[in-house]
Coordinates of C-alpha atoms and ligand atoms in Angstrom, one line a residue:
M1 CA 105.7 13.0 67.4
K2 CA 102.7 14.3 69.1
S3 CA 101.4 16.3 66.1
A4 CA 101.7 13.1 63.9
S5 CA 99.3 11.3 66.3
L6 CA 97.0 14.3 66.3
G7 CA 97.0 14.3 62.5
K8 CA 95.3 11.0 62.4
K9 CA 91.9 12.4 63.4
P10 CA 91.2 14.4 60.2
R11 CA 92.1 11.4 58.0
R12 CA 89.3 9.5 59.6
V13 CA 87.0 12.4 58.9
K14 CA 87.7 12.1 55.1
A15 CA 87.1 8.4 55.2
A16 CA 83.8 9.0 57.0
F17 CA 82.6 11.3 54.2
I18 CA 83.9 9.5 51.2
G19 CA 82.6 6.0 52.2
P20 CA 78.9 7.0 52.6
F21 CA 79.2 9.2 49.5
A22 CA 80.4 6.3 47.4
I23 CA 77.6 4.1 48.8
V24 CA 75.0 6.7 48.0
L25 CA 76.4 7.1 44.5
T26 CA 76.4 3.3 43.9
F27 CA 72.8 3.2 45.3
I28 CA 71.7 6.0 42.9
L29 CA 73.3 4.2 39.9
G30 CA 71.7 0.9 41.0
A31 CA 68.4 2.6 41.3
F32 CA 68.8 4.2 37.9
A33 CA 69.7 0.8 36.3
A34 CA 66.7 -0.8 38.0
T35 CA 64.4 2.0 36.8
A36 CA 65.8 1.8 33.3
Y37 CA 65.1 -2.0 33.2
F38 CA 61.6 -1.4 34.6
V39 CA 60.9 1.2 31.9
E40 CA 62.3 -1.1 29.2
V41 CA 60.0 -3.9 30.4
Q42 CA 57.0 -1.5 30.4
V43 CA 57.7 -0.2 27.0
R44 CA 58.2 -3.6 25.5
D45 CA 55.1 -5.1 27.2
R46 CA 52.9 -2.1 26.2
D47 CA 54.2 -2.4 22.6
L48 CA 53.4 -6.1 22.4
A49 CA 50.0 -5.6 24.1
E50 CA 49.1 -2.9 21.5
R51 CA 50.1 -5.3 18.7
M52 CA 48.1 -8.1 20.2
T53 CA 45.0 -5.9 20.2
A54 CA 45.7 -4.9 16.6
V55 CA 46.1 -8.6 15.6
E56 CA 42.8 -9.4 17.2
K57 CA 41.1 -6.5 15.4
L58 CA 42.7 -7.3 12.1
V59 CA 41.7 -11.0 12.3
D60 CA 38.1 -10.0 13.0
Q61 CA 38.1 -7.4 10.3
K62 CA 39.5 -9.8 7.6
L63 CA 37.2 -12.7 8.6
G64 CA 34.2 -10.3 8.6
K65 CA 35.1 -8.9 5.2
D66 CA 35.6 -12.4 3.7
T67 CA 32.3 -13.6 5.3
N68 CA 30.5 -10.7 3.6
L69 CA 32.1 -11.5 0.3
M70 CA 31.0 -15.2 0.6
Q71 CA 27.6 -14.1 1.7
A72 CA 27.3 -12.0 -1.5
V73 CA 28.5 -14.9 -3.6
L74 CA 25.9 -17.3 -2.1
R75 CA 23.1 -14.7 -2.7
T76 CA 24.2 -14.3 -6.3
M77 CA 23.9 -18.1 -6.8
M78 CA 20.5 -18.3 -5.1
D79 CA 19.3 -15.6 -7.4
N80 CA 20.3 -17.7 -10.4
R81 CA 17.2 -19.5 -11.7
A82 CA 19.1 -22.2 -13.6
I83 CA 21.2 -23.1 -10.5
E84 CA 18.0 -23.2 -8.4
V85 CA 16.3 -25.6 -10.8
A86 CA 19.4 -27.8 -11.0
F87 CA 19.6 -27.9 -7.2
A88 CA 15.9 -28.6 -6.8
S89 CA 16.1 -31.5 -9.2
L90 CA 19.3 -32.8 -7.6
D91 CA 21.0 -32.6 -11.1
R92 CA 24.7 -32.7 -10.3
E93 CA 25.7 -32.3 -14.0
A94 CA 23.6 -29.2 -14.4
L95 CA 24.9 -27.7 -11.1
I96 CA 28.5 -28.2 -12.3
R97 CA 27.7 -26.7 -15.6
E98 CA 25.8 -23.7 -14.1
A99 CA 27.9 -22.9 -11.0
G100 CA 31.3 -24.4 -12.0
P101 CA 32.6 -21.3 -13.9
L102 CA 31.7 -18.9 -11.1
F103 CA 33.4 -21.2 -8.6
E104 CA 36.6 -21.3 -10.7
T105 CA 36.7 -17.5 -10.9
L106 CA 36.2 -17.3 -7.1
R107 CA 38.9 -19.9 -6.5
A108 CA 41.3 -18.1 -8.8
D109 CA 40.7 -14.5 -7.7
H110 CA 39.2 -14.7 -4.2
R111 CA 40.9 -17.6 -2.4
I112 CA 37.5 -19.5 -2.2
T113 CA 38.5 -23.1 -1.8
H114 CA 35.2 -24.9 -1.0
L115 CA 31.6 -24.8 -2.4
Y116 CA 29.0 -27.4 -1.3
F117 CA 25.5 -28.2 -2.3
N118 CA 23.9 -30.2 0.5
G119 CA 20.4 -31.5 0.8
P120 CA 17.8 -30.7 3.5
D121 CA 19.0 -33.9 5.3
L122 CA 22.6 -32.4 5.3
V123 CA 23.7 -35.2 2.9
N124 CA 26.2 -33.8 0.3
L125 CA 24.9 -33.5 -3.3
L126 CA 27.9 -31.9 -4.8
R127 CA 31.4 -30.6 -3.9
L128 CA 32.3 -28.2 -6.7
H129 CA 35.9 -28.2 -5.5
S130 CA 35.9 -32.0 -5.5
P131 CA 33.0 -33.3 -7.6
G132 CA 34.1 -36.9 -7.2
E133 CA 33.2 -36.9 -3.4
F134 CA 29.5 -36.8 -2.5
G135 CA 26.7 -38.5 -0.7
D136 CA 28.2 -38.2 2.8
L137 CA 26.5 -36.5 5.7
I138 CA 27.9 -33.1 6.6
N139 CA 27.4 -32.5 10.2
R140 CA 29.9 -29.8 11.0
S141 CA 28.9 -27.2 13.6
T142 CA 28.2 -24.4 11.0
M143 CA 25.9 -26.8 9.1
T144 CA 23.9 -28.1 12.0
K145 CA 23.5 -24.6 13.5
A146 CA 22.3 -23.2 10.2
R147 CA 19.7 -26.1 10.0
D148 CA 18.7 -25.7 13.7
Q149 CA 18.4 -21.9 13.6
G150 CA 17.3 -21.6 10.0
K151 CA 19.7 -18.9 9.1
S152 CA 23.2 -18.3 7.8
M153 CA 26.0 -19.4 10.1
H154 CA 29.7 -18.9 9.8
G155 CA 32.9 -19.6 11.7
L156 CA 36.3 -21.2 11.6
E157 CA 36.5 -25.0 11.3
L158 CA 39.3 -27.4 11.5
G159 CA 39.6 -29.8 8.7
P160 CA 41.0 -33.4 9.2
L161 CA 44.2 -32.5 7.3
G162 CA 44.9 -29.7 9.7
T163 CA 43.6 -26.9 7.6
L164 CA 41.6 -24.1 9.1
T165 CA 38.7 -23.0 7.0
L166 CA 36.3 -20.1 7.3
R167 CA 33.0 -21.5 6.4
L168 CA 29.6 -20.0 5.7
V169 CA 26.4 -22.1 5.5
T170 CA 23.1 -20.6 4.2
P171 CA 19.7 -22.4 4.1
W172 CA 18.2 -22.2 0.6
R173 CA 14.4 -21.9 0.7
G174 CA 12.6 -22.7 -2.6
R175 CA 9.0 -22.2 -3.4
N176 CA 8.0 -25.5 -1.9
G177 CA 10.1 -25.3 1.3
I178 CA 13.8 -25.8 2.0
L179 CA 15.8 -26.9 -1.0
G180 CA 18.9 -27.6 1.0
Y181 CA 22.1 -25.8 2.2
L182 CA 24.8 -23.9 0.4
E183 CA 28.2 -24.0 2.0
I184 CA 31.2 -21.9 1.0
G185 CA 34.6 -21.7 2.5
E186 CA 38.2 -20.5 2.3
E187 CA 41.3 -21.7 3.9
I188 CA 42.8 -18.9 6.0
E189 CA 46.5 -19.6 6.0
Y190 CA 46.9 -16.4 3.9
L191 CA 45.7 -14.4 7.0
V192 CA 48.9 -14.9 9.0
E193 CA 51.0 -13.5 6.1
E194 CA 48.8 -10.4 5.8
I195 CA 48.9 -9.7 9.5
R196 CA 52.7 -10.1 9.5
D197 CA 52.9 -7.6 6.6
S198 CA 50.6 -5.1 8.4
L199 CA 51.9 -5.3 12.0
S200 CA 55.5 -6.5 11.7
V201 CA 55.0 -9.5 13.9
D202 CA 55.4 -13.2 13.2
L203 CA 52.6 -15.7 13.8
F204 CA 52.2 -19.4 14.4
V205 CA 48.9 -21.2 14.3
L206 CA 49.0 -24.1 16.7
V207 CA 46.3 -26.7 16.8
D208 CA 45.5 -29.0 19.6
K209 CA 46.4 -32.6 18.6
H210 CA 43.1 -33.8 20.1
F211 CA 41.3 -32.5 17.0
L212 CA 43.7 -34.2 14.6
L213 CA 44.8 -37.6 13.6
P214 CA 48.6 -37.9 12.9
Q215 CA 48.1 -39.9 9.7
Q216 CA 45.6 -37.5 8.1
W217 CA 47.8 -34.6 9.2
H218 CA 50.8 -36.1 7.5
Q219 CA 48.6 -36.7 4.4
G220 CA 47.7 -33.0 4.6
L221 CA 51.4 -32.1 4.7
A222 CA 52.1 -34.0 1.5
L223 CA 48.9 -32.8 -0.2
L224 CA 49.4 -29.1 0.6
N225 CA 53.1 -29.2 0.2
R226 CA 53.8 -28.0 3.7
Q227 CA 56.6 -28.7 6.2
G228 CA 55.9 -29.7 9.8
N229 CA 56.9 -32.0 12.7
W230 CA 54.1 -33.8 14.6
D231 CA 56.4 -34.3 17.6
R232 CA 57.8 -30.8 17.8
F233 CA 55.5 -29.9 20.8
G234 CA 53.7 -32.2 23.2
S235 CA 50.0 -31.3 22.8
H236 CA 49.9 -29.0 19.8
V237 CA 51.1 -29.0 16.3
T238 CA 51.9 -26.1 14.0
V239 CA 49.5 -25.7 11.0
A240 CA 50.5 -22.3 9.7
Q241 CA 53.4 -19.9 10.3
T242 CA 55.0 -16.8 8.9
T243 CA 58.7 -17.9 9.5
R244 CA 60.3 -20.8 7.8
Q245 CA 61.0 -22.4 11.1
V246 CA 59.6 -22.3 14.6
P247 CA 62.3 -20.8 17.0
S248 CA 64.3 -23.7 18.4
A249 CA 64.0 -22.2 22.0
L250 CA 60.2 -22.2 21.9
N251 CA 59.2 -25.2 24.0
D252 CA 56.1 -26.6 25.8
S253 CA 56.8 -24.8 29.1
I254 CA 56.9 -21.4 27.3
L255 CA 53.7 -22.3 25.4
A256 CA 52.1 -23.3 28.7
S257 CA 53.1 -19.9 30.3
L258 CA 51.7 -18.1 27.2
R259 CA 48.5 -20.0 27.4
A260 CA 48.2 -18.9 31.1
G261 CA 48.0 -15.3 29.7
G262 CA 51.6 -14.2 30.3
T263 CA 54.2 -12.9 27.9
E264 CA 57.7 -14.4 27.4
V265 CA 61.0 -13.1 26.4
F266 CA 63.8 -15.4 25.3
K267 CA 66.9 -15.6 23.2
D268 CA 66.9 -17.5 20.0
G269 CA 70.5 -17.5 18.6
N270 CA 71.3 -13.8 18.2
R271 CA 67.7 -12.7 18.4
V272 CA 65.7 -11.6 21.4
L273 CA 62.0 -12.6 20.9
H274 CA 59.0 -11.5 22.8
L275 CA 55.9 -13.7 22.6
A276 CA 52.2 -13.6 23.5
M277 CA 49.2 -15.8 22.6
L278 CA 45.6 -15.5 21.5
P279 CA 43.1 -18.3 21.7
L280 CA 41.8 -19.8 18.5
D281 CA 38.1 -20.9 18.8
D282 CA 36.1 -22.7 16.1
A283 CA 32.5 -22.0 15.1
G284 CA 31.3 -24.4 17.8
G285 CA 33.0 -22.3 20.5
R286 CA 35.8 -24.9 21.2
R287 CA 39.3 -23.8 21.7
I288 CA 41.0 -25.7 19.0
G289 CA 44.4 -24.0 19.2
D290 CA 46.4 -20.9 19.7
L291 CA 47.6 -18.0 17.7
V292 CA 51.2 -17.3 18.9
V293 CA 52.3 -13.7 18.2
M294 CA 56.0 -13.2 18.1
R295 CA 57.9 -9.9 18.0
D296 CA 61.7 -9.6 17.3
I297 CA 62.9 -7.1 19.9
T298 CA 66.6 -7.5 19.3
A299 CA 67.0 -4.0 17.8
L300 CA 64.8 -2.4 20.4
Q301 CA 66.7 -4.0 23.2
K302 CA 70.0 -3.1 21.7
T303 CA 69.0 0.5 21.3
F304 CA 67.7 0.6 24.9
Q305 CA 70.9 -1.1 26.2
K306 CA 73.0 1.3 24.3
S307 CA 71.2 4.3 25.8
V308 CA 71.2 2.8 29.3
T309 CA 75.0 2.0 29.0
A310 CA 75.7 5.5 27.7
V311 CA 73.7 7.2 30.4
S312 CA 75.2 4.9 33.1
L313 CA 78.7 5.7 31.9
L314 CA 77.9 9.4 31.9
S315 CA 76.5 9.2 35.4
L316 CA 79.4 7.1 36.5
L317 CA 81.8 9.7 35.0
S318 CA 79.9 12.6 36.6
G319 CA 79.7 10.7 39.9
A320 CA 83.4 10.0 39.7
G321 CA 84.0 13.7 39.0
V322 CA 81.8 14.8 41.9
L323 CA 83.6 12.3 44.1
G324 CA 86.9 13.7 42.9
L325 CA 85.8 17.2 43.6
F326 CA 84.4 16.1 46.9
Y327 CA 87.7 14.4 47.7
F328 CA 89.7 17.5 46.9
A329 CA 87.4 19.7 48.9
L330 CA 87.6 17.3 51.8
D331 CA 91.3 17.2 51.4
R332 CA 91.4 21.0 51.8
V333 CA 89.1 20.8 54.8
E334 CA 91.2 18.1 56.2
R335 CA 94.4 20.2 55.8
D336 CA 92.6 23.3 57.3
Y337 CA 91.5 21.1 60.2
Q338 CA 95.0 19.7 60.6
R339 CA 96.3 23.3 60.6
Q340 CA 93.8 24.4 63.2
H341 CA 94.5 21.3 65.2
D342 CA 98.2 22.0 65.2
L343 CA 97.5 25.7 66.0
E344 CA 95.4 24.7 69.0
H345 CA 98.1 22.3 70.1
Q346 CA 100.7 25.1 69.8
L347 CA 98.3 27.5 71.7
L348 CA 97.9 25.0 74.4
R349 CA 101.7 24.6 74.6
L350 CA 102.1 28.4 74.7
G351 CA 99.4 28.7 77.3
T352 CA 101.3 26.3 79.6
E353 CA 104.6 28.0 78.8
H354 CA 102.9 31.4 79.6
Q355 CA 101.7 30.0 82.9
R356 CA 105.2 28.9 83.7
I357 CA 106.7 32.2 82.7
L358 CA 104.1 34.0 84.9
Q359 CA 105.1 31.8 87.8
I360 CA 108.7 32.6 87.2
E361 CA 107.9 36.3 86.9
K362 CA 105.9 36.1 90.2
L363 CA 108.8 34.4 91.9
S364 CA 111.3 36.9 90.5
A365 CA 108.9 39.8 91.6
L366 CA 108.8 38.2 95.0
G367 CA 112.6 38.1 95.0
T368 CA 112.8 41.7 93.9
M369 CA 110.3 42.6 96.6
V370 CA 112.2 40.8 99.3
G371 CA 115.5 42.4 98.1
E372 CA 113.9 45.8 98.1
I373 CA 112.5 45.4 101.6
A374 CA 115.9 44.1 102.8
H375 CA 117.6 47.0 101.1
Q376 CA 115.1 49.6 102.5
L377 CA 115.5 48.3 106.0
N378 CA 119.2 47.5 105.8
N379 CA 120.5 51.0 105.2
P380 CA 118.9 52.6 108.2
L381 CA 119.7 49.5 110.3
V382 CA 123.4 49.6 109.3
G383 CA 123.3 53.3 110.3
V384 CA 121.7 52.5 113.7
V385 CA 124.4 49.8 114.4
N386 CA 127.3 52.1 113.3
L387 CA 125.9 55.1 115.2
A388 CA 125.3 53.0 118.3
Q389 CA 129.0 51.8 118.2
L390 CA 130.1 55.4 117.8
A391 CA 127.9 56.5 120.7
A392 CA 129.3 53.7 122.9
R393 CA 132.8 54.9 122.1
E394 CA 132.1 58.5 122.6
A395 CA 129.9 58.1 125.7
D396 CA 132.0 60.5 127.6
D397 CA 130.8 63.4 125.4
P398 CA 127.2 63.9 126.2
A399 CA 126.6 66.5 123.5
R400 CA 128.1 64.2 120.9
T401 CA 126.1 61.2 122.3
R402 CA 122.8 63.1 122.1
E403 CA 123.7 64.1 118.5
L404 CA 124.3 60.4 117.6
L405 CA 121.2 59.3 119.4
T406 CA 119.1 61.8 117.4
E407 CA 120.6 60.3 114.2
I408 CA 119.8 56.8 115.5
H409 CA 116.2 58.0 116.2
R410 CA 115.9 59.4 112.7
A411 CA 117.1 56.1 111.2
G412 CA 114.6 54.3 113.4
E413 CA 111.9 56.7 112.2
D414 CA 112.8 55.9 108.5
C415 CA 112.4 52.2 109.2
H416 CA 109.1 52.9 111.0
A417 CA 107.8 55.0 108.0
F418 CA 108.8 52.3 105.5
I419 CA 107.1 49.6 107.6
Q420 CA 104.0 51.9 107.9
S421 CA 103.8 52.2 104.2
M422 CA 104.2 48.5 103.8
L423 CA 101.3 48.0 106.3
R424 CA 99.2 50.5 104.4
F425 CA 99.8 48.4 101.2
S426 CA 98.8 45.2 102.9
K427 CA 95.7 46.8 104.5
V428 CA 94.2 47.1 101.0
S429 CA 93.1 43.5 101.2
G430 CA 90.4 44.4 103.7
F431 CA 87.5 45.4 101.5
E432 CA 84.1 46.6 102.6
S433 CA 81.8 48.2 100.0
M434 CA 78.7 50.3 100.6
P435 CA 76.7 52.9 98.6
T436 CA 78.9 55.9 98.6
P437 CA 78.2 59.4 97.3
M438 CA 81.3 59.9 95.2
T439 CA 81.2 63.8 95.4
Q440 CA 81.7 63.5 99.1
V441 CA 84.6 61.1 98.9
I442 CA 86.4 63.3 96.3
E443 CA 85.9 66.5 98.3
E444 CA 87.0 64.9 101.6
T445 CA 90.2 63.5 100.0
V446 CA 91.1 66.8 98.4
L447 CA 90.5 68.5 101.9
L448 CA 92.8 66.0 103.6
F449 CA 95.4 66.4 100.8
R450 CA 95.4 70.2 101.2
Q451 CA 96.0 69.9 104.9
T452 CA 98.8 67.4 104.6
E453 CA 100.6 68.5 101.4
S454 CA 103.3 71.0 102.1
R455 CA 103.7 72.5 98.6
H456 CA 100.0 73.6 98.5
C457 CA 99.4 72.7 94.9
P458 CA 96.1 74.2 93.7
V459 CA 93.5 71.4 93.1
E460 CA 90.5 71.9 90.9
I461 CA 87.5 69.6 91.4
R462 CA 85.2 68.9 88.4
L463 CA 82.0 67.0 89.3
P464 CA 78.9 65.9 87.3
E465 CA 75.7 67.8 87.7
Q466 CA 73.9 64.7 88.9
P467 CA 75.9 63.4 92.0
A468 CA 76.8 59.8 91.6
V469 CA 76.4 57.1 94.2
L470 CA 78.6 54.0 93.7
T471 CA 78.8 50.9 95.8
V472 CA 82.5 51.1 96.8
D473 CA 84.8 50.9 99.8
P474 CA 85.1 54.7 100.6
I475 CA 88.3 54.3 102.6
L476 CA 90.1 52.4 99.8
I477 CA 88.9 54.9 97.2
R478 CA 90.1 57.8 99.3
H479 CA 93.4 56.0 99.8
A480 CA 93.9 55.5 96.1
L481 CA 92.9 59.1 95.2
F482 CA 95.2 60.4 97.9
N483 CA 98.1 58.5 96.3
L484 CA 97.3 59.8 92.9
L485 CA 97.0 63.4 94.2
L486 CA 100.3 63.0 96.0
N487 CA 102.1 61.6 92.9
A488 CA 100.6 64.5 90.9
A489 CA 101.9 67.0 93.4
Q490 CA 105.3 65.4 93.5
A491 CA 105.5 65.5 89.7
S492 CA 104.2 69.1 89.4
V493 CA 106.6 72.0 88.8
D494 CA 105.7 75.7 89.5
E495 CA 102.7 74.7 91.5
G496 CA 100.7 73.7 88.3
V497 CA 97.0 73.1 88.9
I498 CA 95.9 69.5 89.6
V499 CA 92.5 68.6 88.2
I500 CA 90.4 65.8 89.9
A501 CA 87.3 65.0 87.9
L502 CA 84.3 62.5 87.9
D503 CA 82.7 61.6 84.5
R504 CA 80.6 59.0 82.9
A505 CA 82.8 56.7 80.8
A506 CA 82.8 53.4 79.1
S507 CA 85.4 50.8 80.2
P508 CA 88.6 51.2 78.1
D509 CA 88.8 47.4 77.9
S510 CA 85.3 46.1 77.3
G511 CA 83.3 49.3 76.6
A512 CA 81.0 48.5 79.5
P513 CA 79.3 51.6 81.0
G514 CA 80.7 53.1 84.2
W515 CA 82.4 56.0 85.9
E516 CA 85.9 57.5 85.6
I517 CA 87.7 59.4 88.4
S518 CA 90.8 61.1 86.9
V519 CA 93.7 63.0 88.4
T520 CA 95.5 65.2 85.8
D521 CA 98.6 67.2 86.5
H522 CA 100.8 69.6 84.5
G523 CA 104.0 68.0 85.7
K524 CA 107.0 66.4 84.0
G525 CA 105.1 63.4 82.6
I526 CA 106.2 59.8 82.6
D527 CA 109.2 58.6 80.6
P528 CA 107.8 56.2 77.9
D529 CA 110.6 53.7 78.9
V530 CA 109.2 53.3 82.4
M531 CA 105.5 53.6 81.5
D532 CA 105.0 49.8 81.7
K533 CA 106.8 49.5 85.0
I534 CA 105.1 52.1 87.1
F535 CA 102.4 49.8 88.5
L536 CA 105.1 47.2 89.7
P537 CA 105.5 47.1 93.4
F538 CA 108.7 49.0 94.6
F539 CA 109.2 50.7 91.2
T540 CA 110.1 54.3 91.9
T541 CA 112.1 57.1 90.3
R542 CA 112.1 59.1 93.4
S543 CA 114.9 58.9 95.9
D544 CA 112.5 58.9 98.9
G545 CA 109.8 56.9 97.2
T546 CA 108.8 53.3 98.1
G547 CA 107.2 52.5 94.8
L548 CA 104.0 51.2 96.5
G549 CA 101.6 54.1 95.7
L550 CA 100.5 53.1 92.2
P551 CA 100.3 49.3 93.0
V552 CA 97.9 50.3 95.8
V553 CA 95.8 52.3 93.3
Q554 CA 95.7 49.4 90.9
H555 CA 94.8 47.0 93.6
V556 CA 91.9 49.2 94.8
A557 CA 90.6 49.5 91.2
L558 CA 90.8 45.7 90.6
L559 CA 89.0 45.1 93.9
H560 CA 86.1 47.2 92.6
G561 CA 86.0 45.3 89.2
G562 CA 87.6 48.4 87.6
T563 CA 90.9 49.4 86.0
V564 CA 93.5 52.1 86.2
T565 CA 95.3 53.7 83.3
A566 CA 98.1 56.2 83.0
S567 CA 98.7 58.5 80.0
N568 CA 100.9 61.4 79.2
Q569 CA 98.9 64.5 78.1
P570 CA 99.7 66.3 74.8
D571 CA 100.3 69.6 76.6
G572 CA 102.6 68.0 79.2
G573 CA 101.6 66.3 82.5
T574 CA 100.0 63.0 83.2
K575 CA 96.5 61.8 83.6
F576 CA 95.7 58.8 85.9
A577 CA 92.1 57.5 85.5
I578 CA 90.4 54.9 87.7
W579 CA 87.4 53.4 85.9
L580 CA 84.7 51.8 88.0
P581 CA 81.8 49.8 86.5
D582 CA 78.2 51.0 86.5
R583 CA 76.8 47.9 88.1
E584 CA 78.2 49.1 91.4
Q585 CA 75.8 52.2 91.2
I586 CA 72.6 51.8 93.2
G587 CA 71.1 55.2 92.6
S588 CA 71.8 58.9 92.8
N589 CA 70.7 61.7 95.1
Ligands
ATP601 N1 101.8 62.1 88.3 C1 102.9 61.6 87.9 N2 103.8 62.2 87.1 C2 105.0 61.6 86.7 N3 105.4 60.5 87.2 C3 104.6 59.8 88.0 C4 103.4 60.3 88.5 N4 102.8 59.4 89.3 C5 103.7 58.4 89.4 N5 104.8 58.6 88.7 C6 106.0 57.7 88.5 O1 105.6 56.5 88.9 C7 106.5 56.0 89.9 C8 105.8 55.1 90.9 O2 104.9 55.9 91.6 P1 104.4 55.3 93.0 O3 103.4 56.2 93.5 O4 104.1 53.9 92.9 O5 105.7 55.4 93.8 P2 106.4 56.7 94.4 O6 105.5 57.8 94.2 O7 107.7 56.7 93.6 O8 106.7 56.3 95.8 P3 105.5 56.3 97.0 O9 104.3 56.7 96.4 O10 105.6 54.9 97.5 O11 106.0 57.3 98.0 C9 107.0 57.3 90.5 O12 108.3 57.0 91.1 C10 107.1 58.2 89.3 O13 108.3 57.9 88.6
MG602 MG1 103.6 57.8 95.0

């Protein structure tokens, strides 16, 4: 139950990763789409801007070329003596005769539509394109400018029928002053067709209604066989176009926006159209209308949309792939985490269990200890009681009574000895360390051992060249070494030599630097079955042992931050080693 609740945590971790990752991915895709749109707009706008510049250039080029041609025509006429005489003598018939054929050729081959002979007072003498109309005053801008400035003038001019004409007016000076003015012109509707063919754009020429009269404009429609709708737009009317119809979606507000200098994109049926506008100025510098340039970007947009969709799909798929991989990776991490989590939980449980077992072990060790003490004291005490009863019964026999009292005394001595060893064990808790020359401690212990040990086992002392001084409690160390020497002697057979040695050594547990005092005998060794019990209090294999010697040694080693180890030697015998840490050393002498 508990592990299920613990398992919830990793699941939250996965959600915490996946959520932000999906958000980042969405954001990247969104940014990509926005960038793609931005790029498309840039490409589309740049393309139209380039075409607008090209349209402007082409219009200038074509009008310039046509003006040059018209200039050449007028010069040719002015070089013609017969025409000059006819003009000077205001002979209309002669002018028609002399200049008529040239004009017809120009009209047929070079789109020239107008040719005027006007007097010095700007009154029309002859219209070769319409000989029936004459005698009116021509005061168009090109004409007045040519008169005022005395030189050739040209430019676009809007006719009353709504036709746009490129006109050139040249003053003709005769021998006796100004003869009059020659005016030549061409209608420029053809221009929009040529630009469309060159630049793949459609064009509409819009003229401001202020410059036209609806009646005349309608006459013009009929005369020139054109189609048009005066009311299609509010302020302007179409006078030339390259498509059969103006797009139905094109309205006044779009035109206003174009006139303000912007570009417009709109849908017209299935087509997507991109529009911009150029101003149309006449020879007098007035803005008479607009040249609307329209590009069909349906194919371009479709291609762009297709590529963007393809790349978006690809990115989406890769993103989903990465997300999937990420999900699986996280799943694995989550499972590992879960496993680790469970493991930690188990360890925690085991730790608690271990503590409990330790507690039980301690209690059972205490029980054993109490049992052992009771046992050790009970035997001699039972003896004392029995012997005392016997002594009471046999009080009449003094010799027997003395014998029994000696037995009672021995039993009391045994109890005393046991209690003494118990007290020695408990004394270990008093601990007072000081800088101690270890050589001296070892030598004194061996001396004491030789005096008290009845078997007189030979003891060999091996000391380092440099005497070591360690901060230890010398009494406790002596006590521990004495116990080890005693055990070695008790285990030795045939008075085998006991070696007590002091060496530099690393800790068997942590590898920390320190010193090792070892006692090695050549005795019977320790049975592997009891090896892990020898440090337990009251464990003994000897009939007269108390089993407190080695626990005392271990206690002393621990009090000094050290350890004690026992090992059987390959050539027989046992080595006990007390390792003491280096940090206790304060110098050497
Ligand atoms: N050098 C040794 N060689 C072989 N066995 C040993 C050696 N030292 C200790 N032992 C074993 O370890 C047991 C425990 O030793 P320990 O010194 O604690 O108690 P003891 O010697 O039996 O009794 P005590 O020391 O209290 O008189 C011994 O009974 C013995 O079996
Ligand atoms: Mg002992």
